[in-house]
Amino acid sequence: MTRKLLRKYNEKRDFGITAEPRGKAGKRSTHNLRFVIQLHEATRTHYDLRLEWHGVMKSWAVTKGPSYDPADKRLAVRTEDHPMDYNEFEGVIPDKQYGAGPVMIWDEGVWMPEDDPEKMEKKGHITFTIDGSRMRGQWHLVRMHTPDKRENWLLIKSKDDFALSKSKNDGFLQRENTSVVTGRTMADIRKAGLGKTTQRKQPSKPLPVPQKQLKTSAQRSSVSLRSLMKQYPDPELATLVDKQPNGDAWVHEIKYDGYRLMAFVDKGSVILRTRGGKDWTHKFIPLEKAIAQLPVESAVFDLEACVLNERGQSDFGALQAALSDNNPGAIHGYIFDLLNLNGEDLTNKQLIDRKARLSTILRKAKAPLHFSEHLESSPDLLEKACKIGAEGLVSKKKNSLYYGRRTSDWVKSKCGLEQEFVIGGFMPAKDQVKAIGALLLGYYKNNKFTYAGKVGTGYSRKLAKEIYHKLIPLTITTSPFQEKVGRGRRDYAFVKPEILCEISFMEWTPDGHIRHASFKGLREDKSPKRVIEEIPKSIKQVSKATEPGFQSKGDVSYRGVTITHPERIVFPDTTITKGDVAEYYDRVAPLMLPFVRSRLISLLRCTNGIGGECFFQRNPMQGMGDEVYSKSLTHKGNKHNYIYVQNEVGLLQIVQMGTIEFHAWQSSLSHQGKPDQIIFDLDPDAGVPFEAVKLAALDIRNRLKKLNLVSFPRLSGGKGIHVVAPIKPEHGWEEIKEFARGFAESMAREIPAAYVANMSKKKRTGKIFVDFFRNDFSSTAIVPFSLRARDAASIAWPITWTELKKYKKASAIQLNNIDANVIQMAQKVSADFLSISQTLKL
């Protein structure tokens, strides 16, 4: 297939003359896709944009070069596919050859398509994110419908954090005129003469980059940084309460009024990310530089960026001014938590221990970095905080873990009411032209945009004009609110609900509107859909909810999924509730997802607890959730519908339906006819001791080792052990099943007193059934980290061969005894399993 794609490329070149690489097939990949932009002085100077896909570089000639101004639409003419080796070509193509002239590697890095590239290409609109040294952020390729024989597209920059205004974008290409791999100009390359002359070396001075890209992408896109960002996707959030909690179990920190950031550090490189997932490193250069100097190899910090006024109080308006006036030197960073240190995950350590290690790291830190000190409980602590002008307190349980979501272990109590709202419209000012007089505010409730009232104070005349110009491009003809707002009023202008603002106010009225509101500033660090109504909860209720055995009467939510009846007892004779089950699955969702995502699954649902009726379900049904998908397959003439999920939200939506157990196929949807793992389920007869099952697992390990296959043990959570070998998806179901059958029957033949490979109950007496039937079309096995519908709330758990020696039963890991060490070891085992790529030779 790749050779066919490169036929046109090869036909145009004489490789006896040109030093360009021959069009050979490249290795196909669907992740870490490369891109390159080559400045090419041919008949007409242009920039060749090349995106890796299907083992080749899809190519467009951008005649005027890329622009960071979203208003520019740059012509991109589709050219022939190029080989992947062309990414390394920098030199001069000889005269009378196709494309004669010098070629420079102007930029390179990775690109990430928003959807399946083939689907997007077919539709004529490819949306993608680029991470290079010069090109960053989201871009679009849009196909033009013209009678021209050439395939013409437009290259357009998205309106994101990396976009530049026309004035700042002007001259960008003229300034960026050197190779990113050799530091040479076009004149240098032309002078070097014919052929490929690329010799990668560090330029003598840092390459210039756009104003918003003051850190090189080569530093900021390291694999380690990306893995850290993936491991810690969300910050811990506090629940709003009406009063501060008290008691020895709590510590308290001053609540800062600024931007929440997570800092990811690796070998001196730093990325600062907002709670909405945006890379804002370029906005906080002094913080970035200070964090890079901390005495750590790698780390993940949780902090607040803020500006202090003359009284030493954090001032959100001043922070906004510092950012808009390009004065980041006024911004301070208060670090209050440590999630990872030098590769060690600390989220399962107690808060007080995390803070102790953090204080040691920050002991010699100077402004703009500060350690966020904490105070012990005192009944009048909130009152004192309010008197000194603080926004309030954040109170945290000393023994709390870091879950990366909103919990009752962290609570916030405020000196006054304030929260984010989304702007859904405005009223023009009456005393000045092209300025806002009042903003119409809203928030999301049950995914519907709900009106919250107006705010008409808190902004200067200058800011009123600036906000007006931000809103005008977003105006729409119909109201975005679900209620009827301003019907018949001509002075109401509605806008798309995309811009957030911070508002302080006196109270919520009975009809759900805010009173005596004052504008504090615009926000950019949060998704509009995540803005909800914040009503303080009773501290008595919240404090009680953290006590063992407490049964809440209200619903709870994890990852935006509402869990109804969380107080319902699921495991009889225990205090384990539906809410506890959901909280557990939310906690292990990132660990479990790689073993579930894009795999057809069967569920064991117990809608009234495991003491009631439980049933298996593999067919989709209405009401399962918008992140739960269905797949139709035909096998041996029969059509079946199956369930699958792609993310943690889908997993939680299934849990909401009363699911206890998850069972998955041994293949993914992308290779549904070819399994990517072989599993042997050791199922012992009732009288067989667990020590014998462990020996049987080791026997399978040794037998697979002779076939050059690495395998991993898993406690099934029931009676036995699963031994699993990851393999490349190269063989069909029948081949894998026959291999597994032969393997199991060989064991039974060689040691008939210990093993049986027959499903018959009569033949299993006193033996271990080596169940190979999991390796077949539509057969499933329990997923790692899945709960089992058994009295002890046991869990199917991945372990190491060394760990296997210490366990006395297959149900040893239970919901009430998992701790930080057990989870950390399971993370390592899972990572090892997922990193293995081995071939089964049949």
XYZ file of N, CA, C and O in Angstrom, residues 128-207:
320
model
N -6.098 19.605 13.447
C -5.008 18.914 14.109
C -4.237 19.877 15.010
O -4.318 21.100 14.865
N -3.506 19.287 15.945
C -2.649 20.056 16.837
C -1.202 19.743 16.517
O -0.846 18.584 16.300
N -0.391 20.773 16.457
C 1.030 20.619 16.141
C 1.859 21.001 17.367
O 1.541 21.948 18.080
N 2.917 20.232 17.596
C 3.847 20.542 18.684
C 5.258 20.505 18.116
O 5.892 19.465 18.027
N 5.707 21.648 17.654
C 7.035 21.744 17.076
C 7.849 22.824 17.755
O 7.497 23.279 18.846
N 8.943 23.243 17.128
C 9.754 24.324 17.685
C 9.183 25.688 17.339
O 9.295 26.627 18.112
N 8.531 25.790 16.166
C 7.949 27.062 15.741
C 6.435 26.988 15.602
O 5.744 27.956 15.866
N 5.958 25.859 15.156
C 4.520 25.684 14.952
C 3.933 24.994 16.175
O 4.358 23.887 16.527
N 2.937 25.648 16.789
C 2.300 25.052 17.962
C 0.818 25.344 17.958
O 0.341 26.258 17.290
N 0.080 24.560 18.705
C -1.349 24.785 18.850
C -2.173 24.113 17.767
O -1.700 23.244 17.036
N -3.433 24.526 17.675
C -4.372 23.887 16.743
C -4.396 24.616 15.395
O -4.354 25.839 15.329
N -4.512 23.806 14.312
C -4.537 24.326 12.945
C -5.614 23.595 12.150
O -6.097 22.531 12.565
N -5.953 24.159 11.001
C -6.959 23.562 10.122
C -6.437 23.540 8.686
O -5.807 24.502 8.224
N -6.701 22.449 7.991
C -6.543 22.376 6.543
C -7.937 22.211 5.955
O -8.631 21.229 6.260
N -8.365 23.174 5.140
C -9.719 23.169 4.578
C -9.622 23.109 3.059
O -8.987 23.971 2.435
N -10.257 22.094 2.452
C -10.171 21.924 0.997
C -11.060 22.939 0.289
O -12.200 23.186 0.695
N -10.526 23.518 -0.774
C -11.271 24.471 -1.591
C -11.935 23.719 -2.751
O -11.391 22.743 -3.273
N -13.102 24.173 -3.143
C -13.798 23.589 -4.293
C -13.596 24.511 -5.493
O -14.309 25.486 -5.679
N -12.557 24.192 -6.279
C -12.215 25.025 -7.429
C -12.110 24.150 -8.674
O -11.878 22.940 -8.585
N -12.279 24.730 -9.858
C -12.144 23.948 -11.101
C -10.695 23.594 -11.416
O -10.429 22.820 -12.331
N -9.754 24.181 -10.671
C -8.332 23.903 -10.888
C -8.056 22.414 -10.718
O -8.581 21.768 -9.827
N -7.212 21.862 -11.601
C -6.877 20.444 -11.515
C -6.120 20.136 -10.232
O -6.170 19.033 -9.715
N -5.379 21.140 -9.740
C -4.643 20.923 -8.503
C -5.614 20.857 -7.321
O -6.692 21.451 -7.339
N -5.205 20.115 -6.291
C -6.031 19.998 -5.087
C -5.616 21.116 -4.130
O -4.589 21.041 -3.469
N -6.417 22.167 -4.072
C -6.084 23.339 -3.278
C -6.766 23.303 -1.913
O -7.961 23.036 -1.811
N -5.980 23.600 -0.887
C -6.485 23.664 0.485
C -6.110 25.022 1.065
O -5.333 25.769 0.473
N -6.653 25.317 2.241
C -6.280 26.516 2.986
C -5.733 26.092 4.350
O -6.322 25.240 5.026
N -4.608 26.665 4.760
C -4.040 26.426 6.084
C -4.415 27.599 6.979
O -4.079 28.745 6.676
N -5.134 27.296 8.088
C -5.677 28.361 8.946
C -5.324 28.057 10.402
O -5.484 26.924 10.874
N -4.898 29.063 11.134
C -4.602 28.925 12.570
C -5.874 29.073 13.392
O -6.697 29.939 13.120
N -6.040 28.205 14.411
C -7.173 28.337 15.330
C -6.964 29.512 16.278
O -5.834 29.934 16.535
N -8.057 30.004 16.821
C -7.986 31.046 17.843
C -7.706 30.369 19.181
O -8.614 30.031 19.932
N -6.431 30.145 19.483
C -6.060 29.518 20.737
C -4.972 30.340 21.415
O -4.678 31.468 21.003
N -4.362 29.779 22.451
C -3.370 30.532 23.208
C -2.126 30.894 22.398
O -1.365 31.784 22.789
N -1.897 30.195 21.284
C -0.691 30.448 20.504
C -0.942 31.376 19.309
O -0.001 31.740 18.605
N -2.192 31.729 19.089
C -2.507 32.640 17.986
C -1.909 34.022 18.266
O -1.744 34.430 19.418
N -1.576 34.732 17.194
C -1.017 36.076 17.305
C -1.891 37.072 16.544
O -2.548 36.714 15.569
N -1.864 38.304 17.011
C -2.557 39.362 16.286
C -1.793 39.671 14.997
O -0.637 39.262 14.821
N -2.433 40.411 14.118
C -1.801 40.738 12.828
C -0.480 41.460 13.028
O 0.530 41.135 12.382
N -0.454 42.402 13.967
C 0.771 43.191 14.164
C 1.903 42.318 14.708
O 3.055 42.458 14.301
N 1.593 41.404 15.631
C 2.637 40.558 16.198
C 3.068 39.466 15.226
O 4.186 38.968 15.292
N 2.150 39.093 14.316
C 2.474 38.040 13.354
C 3.324 38.568 12.191
O 4.096 37.828 11.597
N 3.160 39.867 11.888
C 3.897 40.461 10.769
C 5.412 40.301 10.978
O 5.946 40.600 12.049
N 6.077 39.834 9.975
C 7.524 39.687 10.055
C 7.985 38.385 10.688
O 9.198 38.141 10.792
N 7.030 37.538 11.110
C 7.389 36.287 11.776
C 8.257 35.404 10.891
O 9.324 34.925 11.295
N 7.839 35.191 9.634
C 8.594 34.314 8.733
C 9.956 34.906 8.385
O 10.930 34.170 8.184
N 10.027 36.243 8.323
C 11.310 36.872 8.008
C 12.293 36.695 9.168
O 13.502 36.515 8.952
N 11.761 36.725 10.390
C 12.636 36.530 11.551
C 13.069 35.069 11.689
O 14.187 34.772 12.094
N 12.158 34.149 11.375
C 12.442 32.728 11.536
C 13.013 32.190 10.225
O 12.302 31.606 9.408
N 14.295 32.371 10.021
C 14.887 32.068 8.718
C 16.081 31.128 8.799
O 16.948 31.128 7.936
N 16.122 30.312 9.883
C 17.218 29.350 10.031
C 16.657 27.946 10.219
O 15.501 27.760 10.606
N 17.495 26.964 9.973
C 17.103 25.557 10.146
C 16.997 25.222 11.628
O 17.854 25.622 12.429
N 15.974 24.468 12.000
C 15.815 24.091 13.404
C 16.756 22.958 13.807
O 16.890 22.657 14.993
N 17.396 22.312 12.829
C 18.297 21.203 13.177
C 19.770 21.549 12.989
O 20.639 20.941 13.601
N 20.091 22.523 12.135
C 21.498 22.886 11.923
C 21.783 24.348 12.219
O 22.945 24.743 12.325
N 20.740 25.170 12.337
C 20.940 26.592 12.594
C 21.385 27.376 11.374
O 21.741 28.559 11.479
N 21.375 26.751 10.171
C 21.879 27.406 8.963
C 20.803 28.242 8.277
O 19.610 27.965 8.389
N 21.258 29.248 7.546
C 20.358 30.004 6.679
C 20.293 29.313 5.322
O 21.067 28.392 5.029
N 19.407 29.805 4.441
C 19.328 29.262 3.094
C 20.641 29.501 2.338
O 21.090 28.659 1.553
N 21.259 30.634 2.587
C 22.531 30.936 1.929
C 23.600 29.933 2.339
O 24.419 29.489 1.519
N 23.595 29.554 3.621
C 24.555 28.558 4.113
C 24.341 27.218 3.418
O 25.304 26.533 3.038
N 23.061 26.818 3.268
C 22.752 25.531 2.648
C 23.147 25.540 1.181
O 23.729 24.577 0.663
N 22.856 26.652 0.490
C 23.202 26.757 -0.925
C 24.726 26.719 -1.100
O 25.254 26.091 -2.035
N 25.429 27.346 -0.174
C 26.890 27.394 -0.249
C 27.511 26.023 -0.027
O 28.571 25.697 -0.590
N 26.834 25.179 0.800
C 27.356 23.832 1.091
C 27.346 22.945 -0.148
O 28.036 21.923 -0.198
N 26.559 23.313 -1.149
C 26.593 22.598 -2.415
C 25.544 21.528 -2.540
O 24.650 21.379 -1.705
N 25.643 20.756 -3.647
C 24.614 19.762 -3.972
C 24.586 18.630 -2.970
O 25.562 18.314 -2.309
N 23.405 17.998 -2.913
C 23.242 16.803 -2.084
C 22.687 17.107 -0.719
O 22.399 18.252 -0.367
N 22.549 16.041 0.049
C 22.052 16.162 1.421
C 23.204 16.557 2.320
O 24.246 15.897 2.350
N 23.035 17.637 3.072
C 24.121 18.134 3.918
C 23.694 18.279 5.366
O 24.311 18.993 6.137
N 22.598 17.612 5.757
C 22.091 17.724 7.118
C 23.060 17.085 8.102
O 23.419 15.929 7.971
N 23.495 17.849 9.072
C 24.253 17.317 10.203
C 23.656 17.939 11.445
O 23.874 19.106 11.733
N 22.881 17.135 12.175
C 22.182 17.689 13.329
C 23.176 18.137 14.394
O 24.049 17.387 14.801
N 23.022 19.364 14.815
C 23.854 19.873 15.901
C 23.094 20.989 16.607
O 22.132 21.546 16.080
N 23.534 21.314 17.798
C 22.881 22.363 18.573
C 23.282 23.714 18.011
O 24.482 23.996 17.879
N 22.346 24.569 17.635
C 22.719 25.902 17.151
C 23.506 26.663 18.206
O 23.371 26.411 19.396
N 24.332 27.595 17.761
C 25.177 28.343 18.684
C 24.378 29.236 19.598
O 24.820 29.594 20.673
N 23.180 29.592 19.217
C 22.327 30.411 20.068
C 20.889 29.918 19.913
O 20.537 29.306 18.908
N 20.042 30.151 20.928
C 18.667 29.663 20.860
C 17.955 30.195 19.638
O 18.131 31.351 19.246
N 17.172 29.346 19.005
C 16.421 29.767 17.828
C 15.311 30.722 18.219
O 14.639 30.516 19.229
